[in-house]
Amino acid sequence: MVQLFYGTFLTEGVREGKPFCNNETFGQYPLQVNGYRNLDECLEGAMVEGDIELLPSDHSVKYGQERWFTKLPPVLTFELSRFEFNQSLGQPEKIHNKLEFPQIIYMDRYMYKSKELIRSKRECIRKLKEEIKVLQQKLERYVKYGSGPARFPLPDMLKYVIEFASTKTVSESSTSQRDARMTLPLSSAHCPVSDLASKESTSKESSSQDVEGAVSSPEDSPPKSEAMNKPLASSRSSVEMPAQPAPRTVTDEEINSVKACLRRWRSEAEQDIQDLKNCIASTTQTIEQMYCDPLLRQVPYRLHAVLVHEGQANAGHYWAYIYNQPRQVWLKYNDISVTESSWEELERDSYGGLRNVSAYCLMYINDQLPHFNAEVAPSESDQMLGEVDALSVELKHYIQEDNWRFEQEVEEWEEEQSCKIPQMESSTSSASQDFSPSPEPSASASHGVRCLASEHAVIVKEQTAQAIANSAHAYERSGVEAALSELKEAEPRKPMPPETNLAEHSEQAPQAKDAESAAPPSSEASEVEIPSVGRILVRSDAGGYDEEVMLSPAMQGVILAIAKARQTFDRDGSEAGLIKAFHEEYSRLYQLAKETPTSHSDPRLQHVLVYFFQNEAPKRVVERTLLEQFADKNLSYDERSISIMKVAQAKLKEIGPDDMNMEEYKKWHEDYSLFRKVSVYLLTGLELYQKGKYQEALSYLVYAYQSNAALLMKGPRRGVKESVIALYRRKCLLELNAKAASLFETNDDHSVSEGINVMNELIIPCIHLIINNDISKDDLHAIEIMRNHWCSYLGQDIAENLQLCLGEFLPRLLDPSAEIIVLKEPPTIRPNSPYDLCSRFAAVMESIQGVSTVTVK
């Protein structure tokens, strides 16, 4: 542990005029964030403190120190200090400043072995920064020119003077009447001047009384009170004033001379400004490239993990990004969810500056160590692939099949565990979860990558615990061997790559007589009533029979198709019977997909293939999914169905891994699983809304809307109708907002706290989610209603404690840009068979259009 994470550094400098030197060990190296733009600046600030005189000529320097790494660990951890104590508020605050960090950082410039070179470069940088400061001061004299309080760029001021000089005066060649008006004041203004000598020979009194306003010296000017009473004969009327500022009397020669000078000066000023800017840019670039010396790129460290915090100093949420070197991809670890991410998403969540989310810890690994370098060391997956490639074709196929079966066992175990959790009504605790748009359509639905084809082929296999119950009955009936054979018979098959035509493998499939001979002999049978099918005979030893599965719409269709293929089966055998039944069911589901849905029914909930047909899934995906329906073990109710089932199972085994794109196949089934989950979320939310449980209902409706939005991005028929979810989400928000406001107005501590919790944990996160997505007019109107309601308290005389509470959450209500919301684990739901889900959908849709409360048995 010590060798992996701990290193040493040397501290040397001057304290109180005395030099000192210390060796220290570090694990997580602390870095201050405030005031820095990137990680290198943080490190530079942490390594150099104060001013250090390399060759001190006096004793003015009292303190200064430098730190140099003497040994770096393989894993280098930087602790970013993003919290500080606010003395005025008396509480800690988070620093949200933006801080950039690279994927590869070179640590040579901070190593003790590079001390002399780095010191010289730091001195160069110091001088270059002083040059930049001088250049910026010169530049500022140009861009803020003038001696008064208001200053402007010098080129702009010269441009305005040129415009003034170029402005033409009003033409004097007008009508004679206008000439006469303009001449009169001019002559009256010049007459006194011509008589100035004669007037000055008289006394100063007569000069002061001259109503013509003769020119005189300042001391001979009349008093201001007398001048105010004189008629202003020389003033011009508003008609005679120029329309815009312009020179009055100027010759063309003067104008051309002034304009030429001004243009030249303006060009010179602009050139000076550009030269200064170029000098500053060039010097800045020199500083930035100062450490790009090849000698300082010998110790590279590659970013491996980033720890992120979202929230404030007293609360928040944590997650991590970790680089998966074998796969060359970033992974996001958010609670129990692990998803693929990107560098762009990591930057957005980690740099800070935009929202209250930022990195607080960076982990770099030495890129020169072979066992840490993905480019040097072969990945584990590459090693396995190389070993598999060396095997024979038979062994490769065996390994692939064994891997598929192992994955299936894991998936069924997980599903069995989820089925053991009893369905619980959502409690108020579920309302306290944070919400946010998930980057993936269904991050938690990703049991996800479990092969959902099997789930949808049987549809009701969601409760695999039935297999255990069947084994227990077999054990009680016939002992250990029967129980083991029951488990072997009930073993589900992992979906294998598909086929496009059942007839393609007809010559390789088991013959009808083989399948019939494999079937156990007839035994005592009993009649069972199946809805939409009628009465069928079921053998008493049909251990695979599951009444709940047989009642599902999917299985009813398969049974009915087998019944219609009876004559073909009896005449041509089990394989021909399978082909006949396959085409019967295919045609039925295709026609069902073409029917127009009503307000009380959605055919997509009845069968996965209806969903596939309506969304134009690839033909191979459709055919393989239907074939798995006929291979289901629950068809073991008579000899004919058992024979057809065994033929279908044999055909599935014959499909090779290269016959189709299995990723595409899985993706389609994952989408249908998410569609069913959205439907359950929606129905659960509507049921809770009908019962007045708005907090619980809102949680389900929010999850339904977010997951459904991911589906609708792929096509309009991929998800449910968005407007229904949005409508009842708004209704829940308005109801909860009214409830929170009423609790707030009571001024009871417990009630006020409850109301504020509803706002902080439910309403505000939900509003932020709505605003961050494409918001509709109805949603915007509802949000404005809620905001206006709370803003109305600002103008009221309310208690001081209420004012304090209002001041804490009102900014969050009004400004959603400062937060990011993260969806956590969705509420617990019980998987529904298609039969139950269709009935539940019909009951809920009927109830919301009427007045009755939803009751689904």
Coordinates of C-alpha atoms in Angstrom, one line a residue, residues 473-704:
H473 CA -43.4 -31.5 -5.9
A474 CA -41.5 -34.0 -8.0
Y475 CA -39.3 -34.9 -5.0
E476 CA -42.3 -35.5 -2.8
R477 CA -43.9 -37.5 -5.6
S478 CA -41.1 -39.7 -6.9
G479 CA -37.9 -39.0 -5.0
V480 CA -34.5 -37.5 -5.7
E481 CA -34.1 -38.8 -9.3
A482 CA -37.4 -37.3 -10.4
A483 CA -36.5 -34.0 -8.8
L484 CA -33.1 -33.9 -10.7
S485 CA -34.8 -34.9 -14.0
E486 CA -37.4 -32.2 -13.3
L487 CA -34.6 -29.6 -12.9
K488 CA -33.0 -30.9 -16.1
E489 CA -36.2 -30.7 -18.0
A490 CA -37.0 -27.2 -16.7
E491 CA -33.6 -25.8 -17.6
P492 CA -34.2 -22.7 -19.8
R493 CA -32.2 -22.3 -22.9
K494 CA -30.1 -19.2 -23.6
P495 CA -31.2 -17.5 -26.8
M496 CA -28.8 -18.5 -29.6
P497 CA -28.3 -16.6 -32.9
P498 CA -31.4 -16.6 -35.1
E499 CA -32.6 -18.2 -38.3
T500 CA -34.7 -16.5 -41.0
N501 CA -36.7 -19.5 -42.2
L502 CA -37.8 -22.5 -40.3
A503 CA -37.6 -24.7 -43.4
E504 CA -33.9 -24.0 -43.9
H505 CA -32.9 -26.5 -41.3
S506 CA -35.7 -29.0 -41.9
E507 CA -33.3 -31.7 -43.2
Q508 CA -31.2 -31.4 -40.0
A509 CA -34.0 -31.3 -37.5
P510 CA -35.1 -34.4 -35.7
Q511 CA -37.7 -36.3 -37.7
A512 CA -41.2 -36.4 -36.5
K513 CA -41.0 -40.1 -35.6
D514 CA -37.9 -39.4 -33.4
A515 CA -39.6 -36.6 -31.6
E516 CA -42.8 -38.7 -31.1
S517 CA -40.7 -41.7 -29.9
A518 CA -38.9 -39.4 -27.5
A519 CA -42.2 -38.4 -25.9
P520 CA -43.3 -40.3 -22.8
P521 CA -46.1 -42.7 -23.2
S522 CA -49.7 -41.6 -22.7
S523 CA -51.0 -41.4 -19.2
E524 CA -54.1 -40.3 -17.5
A525 CA -55.2 -36.8 -18.8
S526 CA -57.6 -34.1 -17.4
E527 CA -59.3 -31.2 -19.1
V528 CA -58.2 -27.6 -18.3
E529 CA -60.1 -24.5 -19.4
I530 CA -57.9 -22.0 -21.2
P531 CA -59.4 -18.5 -22.0
S532 CA -59.6 -17.8 -25.7
V533 CA -58.7 -21.4 -26.4
G534 CA -61.2 -23.7 -24.7
R535 CA -60.7 -27.0 -23.0
I536 CA -57.5 -28.9 -23.6
L537 CA -56.3 -32.3 -22.3
V538 CA -53.4 -32.1 -19.9
R539 CA -51.4 -35.2 -18.9
S540 CA -51.1 -35.7 -15.2
D541 CA -47.4 -36.3 -15.5
A542 CA -46.8 -33.0 -17.4
G543 CA -44.4 -31.7 -14.9
G544 CA -43.5 -28.7 -17.0
Y545 CA -47.1 -27.4 -17.1
D546 CA -47.6 -24.0 -15.3
E547 CA -51.1 -22.8 -15.1
E548 CA -50.1 -19.2 -14.7
V549 CA -48.0 -19.3 -17.8
M550 CA -50.7 -21.1 -19.8
L551 CA -53.2 -18.3 -19.0
S552 CA -50.9 -15.7 -20.5
P553 CA -52.0 -14.2 -23.9
A554 CA -48.7 -15.3 -25.5
M555 CA -49.1 -19.0 -24.5
Q556 CA -52.8 -19.0 -25.4
G557 CA -51.9 -18.0 -28.9
V558 CA -49.2 -20.8 -29.2
I559 CA -51.7 -23.4 -27.9
L560 CA -54.4 -22.2 -30.3
A561 CA -51.9 -22.4 -33.2
I562 CA -50.9 -25.9 -32.3
A563 CA -54.5 -26.9 -32.1
K564 CA -55.0 -25.5 -35.7
A565 CA -52.0 -27.5 -36.9
R566 CA -53.5 -30.8 -35.6
Q567 CA -54.3 -32.2 -39.1
T568 CA -50.9 -31.3 -40.5
F569 CA -49.2 -32.8 -37.4
D570 CA -51.2 -36.1 -37.7
R571 CA -50.6 -36.3 -41.4
D572 CA -47.0 -35.1 -41.9
G573 CA -45.4 -35.3 -38.4
S574 CA -44.2 -32.9 -35.7
E575 CA -41.8 -30.8 -37.9
A576 CA -44.6 -30.0 -40.4
G577 CA -46.9 -29.3 -37.5
L578 CA -44.4 -26.8 -36.0
I579 CA -44.1 -25.0 -39.4
K580 CA -47.9 -24.9 -39.7
A581 CA -48.4 -23.6 -36.1
F582 CA -45.6 -21.1 -36.5
H583 CA -47.3 -19.5 -39.6
E584 CA -50.7 -19.5 -37.9
E585 CA -49.4 -17.6 -34.8
Y586 CA -47.2 -15.3 -37.0
S587 CA -50.2 -14.3 -39.0
R588 CA -52.4 -13.8 -36.0
L589 CA -49.9 -11.5 -34.3
Y590 CA -49.2 -9.6 -37.5
Q591 CA -52.9 -8.8 -37.8
L592 CA -53.2 -7.9 -34.2
A593 CA -50.3 -5.4 -34.7
K594 CA -52.3 -3.8 -37.5
E595 CA -55.4 -3.2 -35.4
T596 CA -56.1 0.4 -34.3
P597 CA -55.5 0.6 -30.5
T598 CA -58.4 1.9 -28.3
S599 CA -58.2 4.1 -25.3
H600 CA -58.6 1.1 -23.0
S601 CA -56.2 -1.3 -24.6
D602 CA -52.7 -1.4 -26.0
P603 CA -51.9 -4.6 -28.1
R604 CA -48.2 -4.1 -27.5
L605 CA -48.7 -5.3 -23.9
Q606 CA -50.1 -8.6 -25.0
H607 CA -47.1 -9.8 -26.9
V608 CA -43.6 -8.8 -27.6
L609 CA -44.0 -9.5 -31.3
V610 CA -46.8 -7.0 -31.6
Y611 CA -44.3 -4.4 -30.3
F612 CA -41.7 -5.7 -32.8
F613 CA -44.2 -5.5 -35.7
Q614 CA -45.3 -2.0 -34.9
N615 CA -41.7 -0.8 -34.7
E616 CA -40.6 -2.7 -37.8
A617 CA -38.1 -4.9 -36.0
P618 CA -35.8 -7.0 -38.3
K619 CA -37.4 -10.2 -39.6
R620 CA -34.7 -12.5 -38.1
V621 CA -35.4 -11.0 -34.6
V622 CA -39.2 -11.6 -35.0
E623 CA -38.8 -15.2 -36.2
R624 CA -36.3 -16.2 -33.6
T625 CA -38.5 -14.7 -30.8
L626 CA -41.5 -16.6 -32.0
L627 CA -39.6 -19.9 -32.4
E628 CA -38.6 -19.6 -28.7
Q629 CA -42.3 -19.4 -27.9
F630 CA -42.8 -22.9 -29.3
A631 CA -39.7 -24.2 -27.5
D632 CA -41.1 -23.3 -24.1
K633 CA -41.1 -26.1 -21.6
N634 CA -44.7 -25.2 -20.5
L635 CA -46.0 -26.8 -23.7
S636 CA -45.5 -30.2 -22.1
Y637 CA -49.3 -30.8 -21.6
D638 CA -49.8 -33.5 -24.2
E639 CA -47.8 -35.6 -26.7
R640 CA -48.5 -33.4 -29.7
S641 CA -47.3 -30.2 -27.9
I642 CA -44.3 -32.0 -26.5
S643 CA -43.3 -33.2 -29.9
I644 CA -43.6 -29.7 -31.4
M645 CA -41.7 -28.2 -28.5
K646 CA -38.8 -30.7 -28.9
V647 CA -38.5 -29.9 -32.6
A648 CA -38.5 -26.2 -31.9
Q649 CA -35.8 -26.7 -29.2
A650 CA -33.7 -28.7 -31.7
K651 CA -33.9 -26.0 -34.3
L652 CA -32.8 -23.4 -31.7
K653 CA -29.7 -25.6 -31.0
E654 CA -28.8 -25.6 -34.7
I655 CA -28.6 -21.9 -34.9
G656 CA -24.9 -20.8 -35.0
P657 CA -23.4 -17.7 -33.4
D658 CA -22.7 -16.1 -36.8
D659 CA -26.3 -16.3 -38.1
M660 CA -27.4 -13.0 -36.8
N661 CA -26.4 -9.9 -34.8
M662 CA -27.0 -11.0 -31.2
E663 CA -26.4 -7.5 -29.9
E664 CA -29.2 -6.2 -32.0
Y665 CA -31.4 -9.1 -30.9
K666 CA -30.7 -8.3 -27.2
K667 CA -31.3 -4.6 -27.7
W668 CA -34.8 -5.1 -29.1
H669 CA -35.7 -7.3 -26.1
E670 CA -34.2 -4.7 -23.8
D671 CA -36.3 -2.0 -25.4
Y672 CA -39.5 -4.1 -24.9
S673 CA -38.5 -4.8 -21.3
L674 CA -38.1 -1.0 -20.7
F675 CA -41.5 -0.4 -22.4
R676 CA -43.2 -2.8 -20.1
K677 CA -41.4 -1.2 -17.1
V678 CA -42.6 2.2 -18.2
S679 CA -46.1 0.9 -18.5
V680 CA -45.9 -0.5 -14.9
Y681 CA -44.5 2.8 -13.6
L682 CA -47.3 4.7 -15.4
L683 CA -50.1 2.4 -14.1
T684 CA -48.7 2.4 -10.6
G685 CA -48.5 6.2 -10.6
L686 CA -52.0 6.5 -11.9
E687 CA -53.4 4.1 -9.3
L688 CA -51.6 6.0 -6.5
Y689 CA -52.9 9.3 -7.8
Q690 CA -56.5 8.0 -7.8
K691 CA -56.0 7.1 -4.1
G692 CA -54.7 10.6 -3.3
K693 CA -51.1 9.4 -2.6
Y694 CA -49.5 12.2 -4.6
Q695 CA -46.0 11.9 -3.3
E696 CA -45.6 8.2 -4.2
A697 CA -47.4 8.8 -7.5
L698 CA -45.1 11.5 -8.5
S699 CA -42.0 9.3 -8.0
Y700 CA -43.4 6.6 -10.4
L701 CA -44.6 9.2 -13.0
V702 CA -41.2 10.9 -13.0
Y703 CA -39.4 7.6 -13.7
A704 CA -42.0 6.7 -16.3

